[in-house]
Tab-separated table of C-alpha atoms in Angstrom:
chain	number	residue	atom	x	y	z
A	1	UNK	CA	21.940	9.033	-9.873
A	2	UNK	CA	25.627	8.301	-9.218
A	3	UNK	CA	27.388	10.521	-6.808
A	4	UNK	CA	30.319	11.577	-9.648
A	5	UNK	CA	27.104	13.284	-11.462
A	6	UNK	CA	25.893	15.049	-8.482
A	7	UNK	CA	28.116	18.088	-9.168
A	8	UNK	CA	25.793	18.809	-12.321
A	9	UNK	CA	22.666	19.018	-10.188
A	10	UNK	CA	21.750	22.827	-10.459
A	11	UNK	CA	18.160	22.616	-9.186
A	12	UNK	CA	17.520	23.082	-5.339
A	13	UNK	CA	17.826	19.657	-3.600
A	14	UNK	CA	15.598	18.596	-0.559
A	15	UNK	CA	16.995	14.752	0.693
A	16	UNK	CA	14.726	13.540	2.905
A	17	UNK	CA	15.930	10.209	5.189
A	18	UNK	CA	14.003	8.160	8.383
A	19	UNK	CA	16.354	8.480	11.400
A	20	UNK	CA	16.022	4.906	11.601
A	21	UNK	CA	17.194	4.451	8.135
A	22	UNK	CA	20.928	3.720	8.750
A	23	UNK	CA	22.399	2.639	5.474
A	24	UNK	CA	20.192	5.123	3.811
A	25	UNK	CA	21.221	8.059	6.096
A	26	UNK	CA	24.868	7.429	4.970
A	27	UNK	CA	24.386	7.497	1.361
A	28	UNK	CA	22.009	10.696	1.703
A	29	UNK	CA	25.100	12.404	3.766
A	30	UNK	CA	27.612	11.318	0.748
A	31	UNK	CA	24.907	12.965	-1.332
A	32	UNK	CA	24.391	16.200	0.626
A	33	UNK	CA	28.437	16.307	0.617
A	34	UNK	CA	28.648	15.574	-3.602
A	35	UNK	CA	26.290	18.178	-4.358
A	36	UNK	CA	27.050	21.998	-4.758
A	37	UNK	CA	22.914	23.334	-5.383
A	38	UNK	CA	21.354	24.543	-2.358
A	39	UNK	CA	20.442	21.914	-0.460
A	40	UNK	CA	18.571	20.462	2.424
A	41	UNK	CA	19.002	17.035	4.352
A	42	UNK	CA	16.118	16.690	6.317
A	43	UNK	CA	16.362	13.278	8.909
A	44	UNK	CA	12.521	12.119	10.440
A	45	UNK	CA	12.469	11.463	13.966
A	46	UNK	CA	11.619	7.645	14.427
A	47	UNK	CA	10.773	6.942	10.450
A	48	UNK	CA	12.316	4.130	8.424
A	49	UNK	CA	12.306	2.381	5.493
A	50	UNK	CA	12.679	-1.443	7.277
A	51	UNK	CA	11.444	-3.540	4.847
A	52	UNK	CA	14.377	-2.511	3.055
A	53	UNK	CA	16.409	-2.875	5.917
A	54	UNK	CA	15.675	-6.163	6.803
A	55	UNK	CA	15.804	-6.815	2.615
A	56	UNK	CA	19.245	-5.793	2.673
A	57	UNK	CA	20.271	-7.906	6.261
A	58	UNK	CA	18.867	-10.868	4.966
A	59	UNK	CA	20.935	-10.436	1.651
A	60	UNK	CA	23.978	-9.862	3.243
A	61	UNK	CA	23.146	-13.827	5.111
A	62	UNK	CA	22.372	-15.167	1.861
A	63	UNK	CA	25.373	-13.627	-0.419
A	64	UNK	CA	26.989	-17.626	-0.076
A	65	UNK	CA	24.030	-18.237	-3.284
A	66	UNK	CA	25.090	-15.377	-5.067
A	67	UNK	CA	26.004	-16.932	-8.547
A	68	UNK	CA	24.397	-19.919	-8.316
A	69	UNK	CA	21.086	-21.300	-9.593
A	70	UNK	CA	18.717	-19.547	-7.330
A	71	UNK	CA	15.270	-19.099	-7.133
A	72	UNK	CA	13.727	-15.980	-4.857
A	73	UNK	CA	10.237	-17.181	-3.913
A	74	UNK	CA	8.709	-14.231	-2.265
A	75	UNK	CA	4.895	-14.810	-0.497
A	76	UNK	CA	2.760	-11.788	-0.940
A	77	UNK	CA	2.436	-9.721	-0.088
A	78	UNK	CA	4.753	-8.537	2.447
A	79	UNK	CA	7.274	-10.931	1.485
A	80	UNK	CA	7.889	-9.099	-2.198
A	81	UNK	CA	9.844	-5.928	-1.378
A	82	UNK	CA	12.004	-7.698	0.879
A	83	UNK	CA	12.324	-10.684	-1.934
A	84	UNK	CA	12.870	-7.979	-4.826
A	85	UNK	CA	16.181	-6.486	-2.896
A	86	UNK	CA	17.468	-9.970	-1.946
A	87	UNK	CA	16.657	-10.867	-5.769
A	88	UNK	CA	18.631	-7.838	-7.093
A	89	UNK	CA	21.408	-8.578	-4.522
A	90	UNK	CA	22.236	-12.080	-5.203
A	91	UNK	CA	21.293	-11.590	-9.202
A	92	UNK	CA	18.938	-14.380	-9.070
A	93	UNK	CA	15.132	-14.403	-10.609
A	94	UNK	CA	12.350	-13.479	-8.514
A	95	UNK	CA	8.796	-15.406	-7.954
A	96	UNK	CA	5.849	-15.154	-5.592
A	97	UNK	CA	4.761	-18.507	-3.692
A	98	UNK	CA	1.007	-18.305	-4.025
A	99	UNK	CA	-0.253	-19.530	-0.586
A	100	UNK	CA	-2.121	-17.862	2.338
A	101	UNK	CA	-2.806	-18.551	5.569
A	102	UNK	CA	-6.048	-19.443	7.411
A	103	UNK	CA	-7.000	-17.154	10.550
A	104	UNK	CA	-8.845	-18.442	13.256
A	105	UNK	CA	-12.125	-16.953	13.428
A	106	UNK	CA	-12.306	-15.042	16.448
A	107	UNK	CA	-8.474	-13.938	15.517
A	108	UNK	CA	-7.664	-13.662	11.935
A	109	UNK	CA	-3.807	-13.104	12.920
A	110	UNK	CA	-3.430	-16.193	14.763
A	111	UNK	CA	-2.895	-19.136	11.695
A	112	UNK	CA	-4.868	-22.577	12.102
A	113	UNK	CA	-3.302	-23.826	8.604
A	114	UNK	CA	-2.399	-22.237	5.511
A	115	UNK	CA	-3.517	-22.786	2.096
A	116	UNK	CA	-2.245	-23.252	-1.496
A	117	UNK	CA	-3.380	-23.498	-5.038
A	118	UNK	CA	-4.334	-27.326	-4.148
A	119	UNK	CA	-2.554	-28.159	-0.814
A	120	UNK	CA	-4.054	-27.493	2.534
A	121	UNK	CA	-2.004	-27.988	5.928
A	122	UNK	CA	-3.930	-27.538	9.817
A	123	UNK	CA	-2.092	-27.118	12.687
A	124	UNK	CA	-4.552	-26.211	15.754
A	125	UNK	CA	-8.125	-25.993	14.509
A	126	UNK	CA	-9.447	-27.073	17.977
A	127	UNK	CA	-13.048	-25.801	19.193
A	128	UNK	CA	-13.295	-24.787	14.735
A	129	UNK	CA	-16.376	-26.010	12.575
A	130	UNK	CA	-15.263	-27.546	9.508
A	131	UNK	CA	-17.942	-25.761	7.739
A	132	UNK	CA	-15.424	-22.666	8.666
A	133	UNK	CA	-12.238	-24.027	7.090
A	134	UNK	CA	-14.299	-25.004	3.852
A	135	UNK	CA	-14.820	-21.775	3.388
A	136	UNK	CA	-11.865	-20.062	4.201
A	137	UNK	CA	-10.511	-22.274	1.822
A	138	UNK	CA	-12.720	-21.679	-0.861
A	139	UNK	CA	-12.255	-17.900	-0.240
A	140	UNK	CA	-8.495	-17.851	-0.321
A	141	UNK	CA	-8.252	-19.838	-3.268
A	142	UNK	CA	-10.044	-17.031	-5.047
A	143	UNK	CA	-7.419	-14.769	-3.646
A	144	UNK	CA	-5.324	-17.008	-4.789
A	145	UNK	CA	-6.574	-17.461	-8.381
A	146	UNK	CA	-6.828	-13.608	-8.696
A	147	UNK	CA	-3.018	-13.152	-7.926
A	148	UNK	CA	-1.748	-15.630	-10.034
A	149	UNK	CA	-3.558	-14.109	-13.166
A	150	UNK	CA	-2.198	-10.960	-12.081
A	151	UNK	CA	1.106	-11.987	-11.489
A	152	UNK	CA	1.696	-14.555	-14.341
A	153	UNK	CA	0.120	-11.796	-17.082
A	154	UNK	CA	3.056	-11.543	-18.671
A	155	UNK	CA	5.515	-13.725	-17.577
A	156	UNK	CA	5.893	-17.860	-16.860
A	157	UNK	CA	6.304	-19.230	-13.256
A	158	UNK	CA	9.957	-20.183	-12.745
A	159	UNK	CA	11.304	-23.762	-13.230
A	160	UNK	CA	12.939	-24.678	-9.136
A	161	UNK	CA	13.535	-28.180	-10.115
A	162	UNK	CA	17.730	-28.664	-9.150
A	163	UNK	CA	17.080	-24.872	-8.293
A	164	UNK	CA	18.334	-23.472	-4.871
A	165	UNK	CA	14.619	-22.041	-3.534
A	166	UNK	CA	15.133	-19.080	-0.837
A	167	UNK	CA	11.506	-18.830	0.242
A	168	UNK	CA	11.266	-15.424	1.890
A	169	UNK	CA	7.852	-13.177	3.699
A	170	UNK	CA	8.005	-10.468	6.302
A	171	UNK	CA	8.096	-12.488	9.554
A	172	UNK	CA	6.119	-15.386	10.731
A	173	UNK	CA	3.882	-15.649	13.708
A	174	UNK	CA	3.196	-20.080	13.183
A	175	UNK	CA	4.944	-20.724	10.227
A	176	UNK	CA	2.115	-22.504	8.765
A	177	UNK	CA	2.187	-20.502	5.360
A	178	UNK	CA	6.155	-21.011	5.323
A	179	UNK	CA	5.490	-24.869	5.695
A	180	UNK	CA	2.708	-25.313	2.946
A	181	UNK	CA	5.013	-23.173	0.287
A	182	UNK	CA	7.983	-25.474	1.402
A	183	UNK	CA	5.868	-28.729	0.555
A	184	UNK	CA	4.737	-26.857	-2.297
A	185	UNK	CA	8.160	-26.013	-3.516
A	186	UNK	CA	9.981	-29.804	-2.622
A	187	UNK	CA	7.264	-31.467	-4.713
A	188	UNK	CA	8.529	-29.525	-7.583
A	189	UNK	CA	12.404	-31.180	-6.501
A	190	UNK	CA	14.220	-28.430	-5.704
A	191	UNK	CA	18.297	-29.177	-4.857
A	192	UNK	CA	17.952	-27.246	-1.473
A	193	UNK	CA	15.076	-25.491	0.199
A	194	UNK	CA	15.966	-22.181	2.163
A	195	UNK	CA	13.697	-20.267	4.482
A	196	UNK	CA	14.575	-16.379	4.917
A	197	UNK	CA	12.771	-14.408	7.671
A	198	UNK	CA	13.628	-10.734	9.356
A	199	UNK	CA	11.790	-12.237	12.868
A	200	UNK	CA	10.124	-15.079	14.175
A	201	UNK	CA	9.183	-16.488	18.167
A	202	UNK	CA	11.728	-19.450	18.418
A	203	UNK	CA	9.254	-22.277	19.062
A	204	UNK	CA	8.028	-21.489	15.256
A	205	UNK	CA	12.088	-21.519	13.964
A	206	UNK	CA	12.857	-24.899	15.330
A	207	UNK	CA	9.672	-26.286	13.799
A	208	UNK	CA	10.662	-25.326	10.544
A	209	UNK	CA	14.128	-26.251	11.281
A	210	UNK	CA	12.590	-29.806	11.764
A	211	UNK	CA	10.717	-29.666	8.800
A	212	UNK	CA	11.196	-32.594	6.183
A	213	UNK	CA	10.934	-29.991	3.344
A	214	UNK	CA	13.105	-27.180	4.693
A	215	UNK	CA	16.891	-27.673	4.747
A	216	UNK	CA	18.032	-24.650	6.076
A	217	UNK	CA	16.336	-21.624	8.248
A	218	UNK	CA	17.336	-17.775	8.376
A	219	UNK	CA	16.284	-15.913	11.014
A	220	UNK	CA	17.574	-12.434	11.769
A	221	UNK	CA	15.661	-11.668	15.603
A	222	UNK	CA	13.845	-14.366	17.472
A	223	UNK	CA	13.027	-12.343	20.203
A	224	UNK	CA	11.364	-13.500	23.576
A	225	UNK	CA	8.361	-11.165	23.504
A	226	UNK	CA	6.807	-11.905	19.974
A	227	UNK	CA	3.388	-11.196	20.075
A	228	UNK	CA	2.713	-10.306	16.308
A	229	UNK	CA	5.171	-9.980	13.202
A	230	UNK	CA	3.594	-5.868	13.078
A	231	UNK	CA	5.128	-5.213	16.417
A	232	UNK	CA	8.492	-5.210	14.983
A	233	UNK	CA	7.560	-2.546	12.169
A	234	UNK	CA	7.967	0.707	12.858
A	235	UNK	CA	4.976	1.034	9.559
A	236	UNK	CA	3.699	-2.035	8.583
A	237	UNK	CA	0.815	-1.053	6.305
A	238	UNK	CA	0.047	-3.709	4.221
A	239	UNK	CA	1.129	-4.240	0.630
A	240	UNK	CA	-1.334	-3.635	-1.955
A	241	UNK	CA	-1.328	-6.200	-5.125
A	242	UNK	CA	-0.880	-3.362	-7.513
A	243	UNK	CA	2.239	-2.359	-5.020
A	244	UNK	CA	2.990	-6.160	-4.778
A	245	UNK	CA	3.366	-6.630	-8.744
């Protein structure tokens, strides 16, 4: 509701706001000013909304493509709320980059490759069976399969050839499922490939940065103590498919 209509609200009003939430927190105070009911603003101690956050930061770095021909190629699923609000912000269409990475088997956060719908790329599979990676494989393209019946139901992928391709997720730990969507996404001849990340170690920024398939990186915190994207996520449940589409 717009705040000129907030007047008419008769009903008692309870706005509830993370303290951690600071754009939100101004537009709930605006709110609690607008409206005449009885009302309540009630702000929780350490809560936040930050995928939205960091979906609103990274659209403020990539307003330069606003009203040009861009593609927003979120990778589920953490990479779709942040994509949707970057996708709303720059008025551009929104897709989902169906590719997943491979955990190493004694820890499934740590990436050894990444795969997609028929690419695979390694990176440090040392002291791992092959018998493991076939598998994992096989597995994830399943996952894979599944999600792009359920996300292509009712709608066509998007064309990105001579399309400006922001490819955006949550945060990378390797980068290896950034680098197999890029060299997904340039075989399809794209006019400019664009990476878009809240946080990222810098060893795994400067490889993408030297990537032949990425021409441009966007990182908003590359701080010196990355351990895990999670750690930087106040709540970083994961996103369900149903969420996701």
């Amino acid at each position: 509701m717009v705040l000129s209509e907030l007047d008419k609200v008769t009903a008692p009003t309870l706005l509830i706001v993370g303290e951690w939430d600071n754009v939100v927190i101004g537009l709930n105070q605006k709110a609690y000013d607008q409206l005449t009911c009885e009302r309540k603003l009630e702000i929780i101690p350490k809560a936040t909304h930050l995928f939205a956050e960091e979906g609103i930061q990274l659209a403020d770095k990539l307003l330069p493509y606003k009203d040009k021909e861009v593609v927003i190629l979120a990778i589920p699923r953490g990479g779709l709320p942040l994509g949707s609000i970057v996708a709303k912000t720059l008025q551009a269409p929104l897709d989902v980059a169906l590719s997943k990475k491979i955990g190493h088997p004694y820890n499934r956060e740590y990436a050894i490759g990444a795969v997609s719908m028929d690419q695979i790329v390694l990176n440090d599979v040392t002291g791992v069976h092959e018998s493991y990676i076939e598998e994992e494989t096989t597995r994830i393209r399943e996952i894979l399969n599944k999600r792009q019946q359920q996300y292509y139901k009712n709608r066509k992928p998007q064309d990105l050839k001579d399309k400006v391709v922001i490819i955006i997720d949550d945060g990378i730990a390797t980068g290896n499922t950034i680098r197999v969507t890029a060299e997904m996404v340039k075989a399809q001849k794209p006019k400019k490939v664009v990476v878009a990340i809240p946080v990222a170690p810098k060893s795994s920024v400067k490889s993408l940065e030297d990537s032949a398939y990425i021409d441009q990186v966007i990182c908003l915190q590359t701080p010196d103590d990355f351990m895990a994207v999670g750690q930087f996520y106040e709540f970083f449940d994961q996103v369900s498919d149903e969420e996701a589409i």
